[in-house]
CSV table of C-alpha atoms in Angstrom, one decimal:
chain,number,residue,atom,x,y,z
D,1,MET,CA,9.8,-8.3,-19.4
D,2,ASN,CA,7.2,-10.2,-17.3
D,3,ALA,CA,9.2,-9.5,-14.1
D,4,ASN,CA,8.9,-5.8,-14.8
D,5,ILE,CA,5.1,-6.0,-15.3
D,6,THR,CA,4.8,-8.1,-12.2
D,7,LYS,CA,6.7,-5.6,-10.1
D,8,GLN,CA,4.6,-2.7,-11.5
D,9,VAL,CA,1.4,-4.5,-10.6
D,10,VAL,CA,2.6,-5.5,-7.1
D,11,GLY,CA,3.8,-1.9,-6.6
D,12,SER,CA,0.4,-0.4,-7.6
D,13,ILE,CA,-1.3,-2.8,-5.2
D,14,GLY,CA,1.2,-1.8,-2.6
D,15,TRP,CA,0.4,1.9,-3.0
D,16,VAL,CA,-3.3,1.2,-2.7
D,17,VAL,CA,-2.9,-1.0,0.4
D,18,GLY,CA,-0.5,1.5,2.0
D,19,ILE,CA,-2.8,4.4,1.5
D,20,GLN,CA,-5.8,2.5,2.8
D,21,GLY,CA,-3.8,1.5,5.9
D,22,ILE,CA,-2.8,5.2,6.4
D,23,LEU,CA,-6.4,6.4,5.9
D,24,GLY,CA,-7.9,3.8,8.2
D,25,PHE,CA,-5.4,4.5,11.0
D,26,ALA,CA,-5.8,8.3,10.7
D,27,GLY,CA,-9.6,8.1,10.6
D,28,SER,CA,-9.6,5.9,13.7
D,29,GLN,CA,-7.4,8.3,15.6
D,30,PHE,CA,-8.5,11.7,14.4
D,31,GLY,CA,-12.0,11.1,13.0
D,32,ASN,CA,-15.2,9.4,13.9
D,33,GLY,CA,-14.1,6.1,12.2
D,34,PRO,CA,-11.8,4.7,9.5
D,35,TRP,CA,-11.5,6.6,6.2
D,36,GLY,CA,-11.1,4.9,2.8
D,37,PHE,CA,-13.0,2.0,1.4
D,38,LEU,CA,-11.5,-1.0,3.2
D,39,HIS,CA,-13.6,-0.6,6.3
D,40,LYS,CA,-16.7,-1.0,4.1
D,41,ILE,CA,-15.6,-4.5,3.1
D,42,ILE,CA,-14.1,-5.9,6.3
D,43,GLY,CA,-13.6,-4.7,9.9
D,44,VAL,CA,-9.9,-4.0,10.7
D,45,PRO,CA,-8.6,-3.0,14.1
D,46,THR,CA,-6.3,0.0,14.4
D,47,ALA,CA,-3.2,-2.1,14.6
D,48,GLY,CA,-4.2,-3.9,11.5
D,49,TYR,CA,-4.3,-0.6,9.6
D,50,LEU,CA,-0.8,0.1,10.7
D,51,THR,CA,0.3,-3.3,9.5
D,52,LEU,CA,-1.4,-2.7,6.1
D,53,ALA,CA,0.3,0.6,5.8
D,54,ALA,CA,3.7,-1.0,6.5
D,55,LEU,CA,3.0,-3.9,4.2
D,56,GLY,CA,1.8,-1.6,1.4
D,57,THR,CA,4.8,0.7,1.7
D,58,GLY,CA,7.1,-2.2,1.7
D,59,LEU,CA,5.6,-3.6,-1.5
D,60,ALA,CA,5.7,-0.2,-3.2
D,61,VAL,CA,9.3,0.5,-2.2
D,62,TRP,CA,10.4,-3.1,-3.3
D,63,SER,CA,8.7,-2.3,-6.7
D,64,GLU,CA,10.4,1.1,-7.1
D,65,VAL,CA,13.8,-0.3,-6.2
D,66,GLY,CA,13.3,-3.1,-8.8
D,67,LYS,CA,12.4,-0.6,-11.5
D,68,LYS,CA,15.5,1.4,-10.8
D,69,ALA,CA,17.8,-1.7,-10.9
D,70,SER,CA,16.3,-2.8,-14.2
D,71,GLN,CA,16.8,0.7,-15.6
D,72,LYS,CA,20.5,0.5,-14.7
D,73,GLY,CA,20.8,-2.8,-16.4
D,74,CYS,CA,21.7,-4.9,-13.4
């Protein structure tokens, strides 16, 4: 049970980090500056936003795959 809760929390954090990475990159490229709230806390270069987007997406996918596996009873 705790493993499922942990994966859900990590997955939620992954979604937030991924979205912030995408918003930061998109704002840097297509707007006047990064979008989202992360740039208000720390300064992240454009490549850093792409890394955050990839990391967040990876965590979210890992969480979703873990949920599907636990539902099948593996």
